[in-house]
Amino acid sequence: MSVPLLSRLSREGRAPAVGSEPTLPSAEDLRAHLDKQVRIAGRGFWKQPLAVAGVIILGLWLVAGVFAPWIAPYDPLAQDAARFLPPGGDHLMGTDSLGRDVLSRIIHGVRITVPYAVIIVAVSTAIALVVGSIAAYAGGWVDEVLMRITDIFLALPSIVLAMIVAAAIGPGLENAVIAIIIVAWPPMTRIVRSLVLSIRSRDYVTASRLLGASSSRTLVVDFGPNLIGSVVVVAMIEISQRILLLAALSFLGLGAQEPTPEWGRMVSDGAAILDRWWVATFPGLAILTVVLAFNLIGDTLRDTVDPQVSKQVKE
Amino acid sequence: MGVRSSFWLFVIKRLGISVFLLWGVATIMFLAARLVPGDVISVMLGEEAAADPVARQAMIERFGLDRPVPEQYYLHMTNLVQGDFGISMRTRGPVADELARAVPASLELGILAGLISAILGIFLGTLSALQRGKLADQLIRVVTVTGISVPLFWLALVALYVFSFKLQMFPGIGRLSPGVAPPPTATGMYTIDALLAGQLGTFADAFMHLLIPGAVLAVFTMTLITRFTRSAVLEVLNEDYVRTARAKGLTSVRILFAHVLRAAFVPIVTVIGIMFGAVLAGAVLVEEIFNFPGIGQMMFRSAVFLDMPGMIGIGLVVAVIYVGISFVTDILYGVIDPRIRVS
Amino acid sequence: MDNLLEVKDLKIWVAGAARPILVVDGVDLQVRAGSVLGIAGESGSGKSISAQSLIGILGEKFVYEGEIRLEGRLIGDGGEPFAAIRGREISMIFQDPLNSLHPQIQIGKQLTEHAGRSGQDSRKADKRARELLREVRIPDPDWAMKAYPHQFSGGMRQRIAIAMALVGDPKVLIADEPTTALDVTVQAGVLRLIKRLCVERDLGVMIITHDLGVMNAMADDLTVMYAGRVVESGPATQVLQSPRHPYTEQLVGSLPAGPARDGGRARNMRAIAGEPATPRNRPAGCAFHPRCPWAEDRCAVTVPPVEYRGEGRRSACLVDPFFSVDDVRKAAAR
Ligand SMILES: Nc1ncnc2c1ncn2[C@@H]1O[C@H](COP(=O)(O)OP(=O)(O)OP(=O)(O)O)[C@@H](O)[C@H]1O
Ligand code: SF4
Ligand SMILES: [Mg+2]
């Protein structure tokens, strides 16, 4: 007589009651048991609560940004109210050192943070796609030289390099964006290069080469869709780090300048006046939630959508 | 014999790469300084000093600004190699002197942050891997994804406000409380110097001043180490030799410590090395908030003053530390893993 | 003769994307002391999974059910925990000796690390490890104790793995394709070693292999698996000489005559026409019916039970006549 599986499903490792009937487990019980063990694997994007939370948070911010002039209770630049009003009453998040409404400034801040972060990642990814593909495809000394160049850029923490470049070309939001692009392309290039190499080594590309496709055709037609999928996933994760870097440069005074309602700038305004905690706290929370949303989405995409990763997760 | 010589060959090769990287960084610095739109001298000296013809002339001679660019480049490089980082326009003193004071302070803070993040990160990452897909894993994932999302400069403010200002659990800013004299200088790190001098009170005070900034700095790197450890341990758990260890009848505790973590340790060490660099990067944002006089604060203040010589000097020092750490971890990698050591 | 290890109605499920998949379906196995049980079957037929379930080292994705008895005592679920059995009473060695030893731990350490648990003092454990290394014919055991795995060839590493499996003085040794990853030239040596240990130590050996030539030389009993089920079992020589099941018959038929020149790879069992069934899409009825030359309509409906066929032999075929395949051949020739 075999040991009834159900008894161990309910109590791991316990001996079955003597003389009990051998019951076969139903498919349901088994599935419940096994599903519990491999909860994450094989789950779709939309079934993961964290990913959905990310989409909702990001969605709310984007809506707030698009409709900022209508949603924000005050003009973000107007210095109408008293200075340093604590949160509550007419000003939900209080007012800052110039009597501006913190909430309104935060809502308008999305219009700076998200578009600029997208521009940074789009441009640096475009550069990376070109340079990384050339390196992977050309190989040899071209590859060697390009990779050594990226190595040099990676020999400094990105924030330090970005600060030096931003300081050299002069403080300002646009210059900070340029500085970040300069530090963002090398790591991205390395990722693109290794993606291209791994895709290239797969059979179907070899096959289409054997069929006589030219290598530029191979690059565009066969790589295109595969590469873009993976790159989008990486870019989602990139965006979050670039938002942080942009906010940090503004915090350091190298990015957005007064009176721009940029979040990092706003935190630095509140830094010197700790007892008026609301001036710095709320913009910081805004940065945290937007970055968190991008990270939640990017992370889950990497685990579920990216074919190179999901293959390992499934089996 | 062959073992030894091939190991040294590896060390020399790796050393060559490090020197190349530092040369590259110094070159980028040179280009950045020349990138400046407008008058290089004004940028290097600051507007008001640049108006002084004597200072202008000194500057021109020092950097050979009246000579062709290749010659300027040569001067820039030889100055750096000789440890001359120029004059800070902020302090009006040599950048090298200020660096000499700032580096031990940051090192002290960075080591503490590195320790906190390594211990917590390895623990959480291992737990997460062993509990894969279960509640603990999910919770740790929420913690880590929040950890990489939080702006450090803001977290520093919040921590300072909550722990020092509201709860008064920790001393506020600086390296020591007012009235506490610094210990006699040996290493420049106050905690170690205090211990060497037997000043336990000073040690405690210095240590308490390190704790909050250290913990804030540790947040980002801790999450990275957690994630990295998780995947390294998961990978090792799938290895045949772990299955063999199980088949031998070893206890799970023994398998975890003697076999799994031992193997996972190799990749984890490399990432911890890189993380020390990340701690330095975070210091730029955090030190100023705690008024902690390390290279992070120096970098922050140089940036505020647009002090190019200061920034370049710090950038190079950071690069030396960064490159040096990755050199050391690479060598360490070879020492820990007998396969690499021999082949 | 009494069975040392006896497995009845072993079923194993693995977590699938949609539902659990039954990968091993009602397998019976018997291992006798001092003799070798061979398990044969195409890739994916569930050999490794079955073997791993016997010492409880299946991953979390798996659930098993069935009765496993060692010398009559129930082990595993409902009986003695596997943790008390593993390494002490049943040991296992794996296919890939290159990865089955920890790369960063000295051989001596790996051979003695169970010592603390069994209360031996370390010098004794050390001495015993040297003896074991000598027993598996490792030259210079003193040096070997201090060396790392990568300093040995594949064959030597497999010998070390065998020595490691013997540390707890087990009664049963399970070897999962112990020579597949090895150079042809050293395969025979490792197999001879296993056979010798089996006789000298009165070990019950269970050996999994693709290579029927190995079976012929080594195995006393043979169990043939297909798509997670046993299709035929019995004394090895008889099963190989006159198979009763059409699948076994084809396996044997796919053996080329004469010594294998390419290291036995041609003797592997992939040469049968048609796609092997996998547990994920096991055909209804007899899983072998799409490829079976004897198949009748009912084969696609009814699962053939494993039935006794005399002389210690069993076979799972609905159409199996009461005479052997040889007899059919002879009859056809006449
Ligand atoms: N980790 C796993 N996850 C999901 N399914 C698995 C896993 N391991 C094995 N299986 C399934 O179990 C079945 C039996 O696998 P097993 O490894 O026992 O086959 P095998 O007979 O040993 O094959 P081989 O000769 O290739 O070693 C396979 O068909 C496979 O689909
Ligand atoms: S039962 Fe039918 S299909 Fe299966 S082996 Fe026998 S004859 Fe072939
Ligand atoms: Mg197998």
Short mmCIF file of C-alpha atoms in Angstrom, two decimals, chain A residues 93-264:
data_model
loop_
_atom_site.label_atom_id
_atom_site.label_comp_id
_atom_site.label_asym_id
_atom_site.label_seq_id
_atom_site.Cartn_x
_atom_site.Cartn_y
_atom_site.Cartn_z
CA MET A 93 1.70 69.95 1.47
CA GLY A 94 2.48 73.36 2.85
CA THR A 95 4.42 76.21 1.24
CA ASP A 96 8.13 76.70 0.67
CA SER A 97 10.60 79.44 1.50
CA LEU A 98 9.07 81.76 -1.10
CA GLY A 99 5.46 81.01 -0.21
CA ARG A 100 4.88 78.73 -3.20
CA ASP A 101 2.50 75.77 -2.92
CA VAL A 102 4.58 72.58 -2.57
CA LEU A 103 1.87 70.28 -3.94
CA SER A 104 1.44 72.33 -7.10
CA ARG A 105 5.18 72.42 -7.64
CA ILE A 106 5.39 68.66 -7.22
CA ILE A 107 2.59 68.06 -9.72
CA HIS A 108 4.30 70.30 -12.25
CA GLY A 109 7.59 68.58 -11.49
CA VAL A 110 6.52 65.40 -13.30
CA ARG A 111 6.59 67.41 -16.50
CA ILE A 112 10.30 67.88 -16.04
CA THR A 113 11.49 64.65 -14.50
CA VAL A 114 9.80 62.05 -16.70
CA PRO A 115 10.30 63.64 -20.15
CA TYR A 116 13.93 64.49 -19.50
CA ALA A 117 14.64 61.00 -18.15
CA VAL A 118 13.04 59.51 -21.25
CA ILE A 119 15.15 61.75 -23.48
CA ILE A 120 18.32 60.75 -21.62
CA VAL A 121 17.61 57.06 -21.97
CA ALA A 122 16.40 57.32 -25.57
CA VAL A 123 19.50 59.19 -26.72
CA SER A 124 21.99 57.11 -24.77
CA THR A 125 20.28 53.91 -25.95
CA ALA A 126 20.41 55.08 -29.55
CA ILE A 127 24.14 55.74 -29.23
CA ALA A 128 24.57 52.39 -27.51
CA LEU A 129 22.68 50.55 -30.23
CA VAL A 130 24.98 51.93 -32.89
CA VAL A 131 28.26 51.60 -31.02
CA GLY A 132 27.37 48.28 -29.37
CA SER A 133 26.28 46.67 -32.62
CA ILE A 134 29.38 47.88 -34.41
CA ALA A 135 31.58 46.48 -31.64
CA ALA A 136 29.80 43.13 -31.62
CA TYR A 137 29.67 42.85 -35.38
CA ALA A 138 33.10 44.11 -36.27
CA GLY A 139 34.90 42.27 -33.50
CA GLY A 140 38.68 42.34 -33.55
CA TRP A 141 40.49 45.58 -32.83
CA VAL A 142 37.41 47.74 -33.41
CA ASP A 143 35.63 45.89 -30.64
CA GLU A 144 38.71 46.08 -28.47
CA VAL A 145 39.12 49.84 -28.86
CA LEU A 146 35.45 50.61 -28.30
CA MET A 147 35.27 48.45 -25.21
CA ARG A 148 38.42 49.97 -23.72
CA ILE A 149 36.84 53.40 -24.18
CA THR A 150 33.74 52.32 -22.31
CA ASP A 151 36.01 50.86 -19.62
CA ILE A 152 37.54 54.26 -19.05
CA PHE A 153 34.12 55.85 -18.60
CA LEU A 154 33.19 53.11 -16.17
CA ALA A 155 36.32 53.67 -14.09
CA LEU A 156 34.56 56.54 -12.33
CA PRO A 157 31.23 56.46 -10.50
CA SER A 158 28.70 57.93 -12.91
CA ILE A 159 27.69 60.72 -10.55
CA VAL A 160 31.26 61.95 -10.18
CA LEU A 161 31.82 62.02 -13.93
CA ALA A 162 28.45 63.63 -14.54
CA MET A 163 29.24 66.34 -11.98
CA ILE A 164 32.55 67.15 -13.64
CA VAL A 165 31.03 67.31 -17.11
CA ALA A 166 28.05 69.35 -15.90
CA ALA A 167 30.32 71.77 -14.07
CA ALA A 168 32.54 72.10 -17.13
CA ILE A 169 29.74 72.93 -19.55
CA GLY A 170 27.91 75.02 -16.97
CA PRO A 171 25.03 74.34 -14.59
CA GLY A 172 21.52 74.09 -15.99
CA LEU A 173 18.86 71.51 -16.70
CA GLU A 174 19.75 70.96 -20.37
CA ASN A 175 23.45 70.73 -19.60
CA ALA A 176 22.77 68.23 -16.84
CA VAL A 177 20.86 66.14 -19.35
CA ILE A 178 23.83 66.22 -21.71
CA ALA A 179 26.19 65.30 -18.87
CA ILE A 180 24.04 62.32 -17.94
CA ILE A 181 23.86 61.13 -21.53
CA ILE A 182 27.66 61.22 -21.61
CA VAL A 183 27.88 58.94 -18.60
CA ALA A 184 24.89 56.77 -19.59
CA TRP A 185 25.95 55.49 -22.99
CA PRO A 186 28.97 53.39 -22.00
CA PRO A 187 27.22 50.90 -19.68
CA MET A 188 24.31 50.69 -22.12
CA THR A 189 26.74 50.00 -24.97
CA ARG A 190 28.22 47.08 -23.12
CA ILE A 191 24.77 45.62 -22.56
CA VAL A 192 23.79 46.04 -26.21
CA ARG A 193 27.04 44.48 -27.31
CA SER A 194 26.54 41.39 -25.20
CA LEU A 195 22.90 41.12 -26.28
CA VAL A 196 23.90 41.26 -29.94
CA LEU A 197 26.60 38.67 -29.34
CA SER A 198 24.21 36.30 -27.61
CA ILE A 199 21.49 36.71 -30.21
CA ARG A 200 24.00 36.31 -33.00
CA SER A 201 25.16 33.00 -31.61
CA ARG A 202 21.66 31.57 -31.82
CA ASP A 203 20.87 29.16 -34.53
CA TYR A 204 18.37 31.02 -36.63
CA VAL A 205 20.71 33.87 -37.40
CA THR A 206 23.35 31.42 -38.47
CA ALA A 207 20.74 29.75 -40.59
CA SER A 208 19.68 32.94 -42.31
CA ARG A 209 23.31 33.72 -42.97
CA LEU A 210 23.74 30.35 -44.59
CA LEU A 211 20.76 31.14 -46.76
CA GLY A 212 22.77 34.03 -48.12
CA ALA A 213 21.31 36.98 -46.31
CA SER A 214 23.73 39.87 -46.24
CA SER A 215 25.01 40.80 -42.86
CA SER A 216 23.29 44.17 -42.81
CA ARG A 217 20.04 42.42 -43.61
CA THR A 218 20.72 39.97 -40.82
CA LEU A 219 21.36 42.84 -38.48
CA VAL A 220 18.13 44.65 -39.23
CA VAL A 221 15.63 41.92 -40.00
CA ASP A 222 16.71 39.13 -37.73
CA PHE A 223 18.15 41.02 -34.81
CA GLY A 224 15.79 43.93 -34.83
CA PRO A 225 12.81 42.46 -33.01
CA ASN A 226 14.85 40.30 -30.65
CA LEU A 227 17.26 43.03 -29.73
CA ILE A 228 14.66 45.74 -29.29
CA GLY A 229 12.65 43.57 -26.90
CA SER A 230 15.60 43.05 -24.61
CA VAL A 231 16.78 46.63 -24.93
CA VAL A 232 13.38 48.01 -23.94
CA VAL A 233 13.50 45.95 -20.78
CA VAL A 234 16.96 47.23 -19.94
CA ALA A 235 15.91 50.79 -20.76
CA MET A 236 13.01 50.63 -18.31
CA ILE A 237 15.44 49.80 -15.55
CA GLU A 238 17.85 52.49 -16.83
CA ILE A 239 15.19 55.20 -16.64
CA SER A 240 14.83 54.79 -12.90
CA GLN A 241 18.54 55.26 -12.28
CA ARG A 242 18.68 58.25 -14.63
CA ILE A 243 15.80 59.96 -12.82
CA LEU A 244 17.79 59.59 -9.61
CA LEU A 245 20.93 60.98 -11.22
CA LEU A 246 19.11 63.97 -12.70
CA ALA A 247 17.52 64.73 -9.34
CA ALA A 248 20.90 64.35 -7.66
CA LEU A 249 22.58 66.82 -10.04
CA SER A 250 19.79 69.31 -9.40
CA PHE A 251 20.16 68.70 -5.68
CA LEU A 252 23.85 69.56 -6.05
CA GLY A 253 22.95 72.75 -7.88
CA LEU A 254 24.30 71.56 -11.23
CA GLY A 255 20.90 70.81 -12.79
CA ALA A 256 17.62 72.66 -12.75
CA GLN A 257 17.84 76.20 -11.40
CA GLU A 258 15.35 78.38 -9.56
CA PRO A 259 12.45 78.78 -10.02
CA THR A 260 12.00 75.53 -11.97
CA PRO A 261 9.88 73.13 -9.91
CA GLU A 262 12.32 70.25 -10.22
CA TRP A 263 12.12 67.69 -7.41
CA GLY A 264 15.82 67.35 -6.61
#
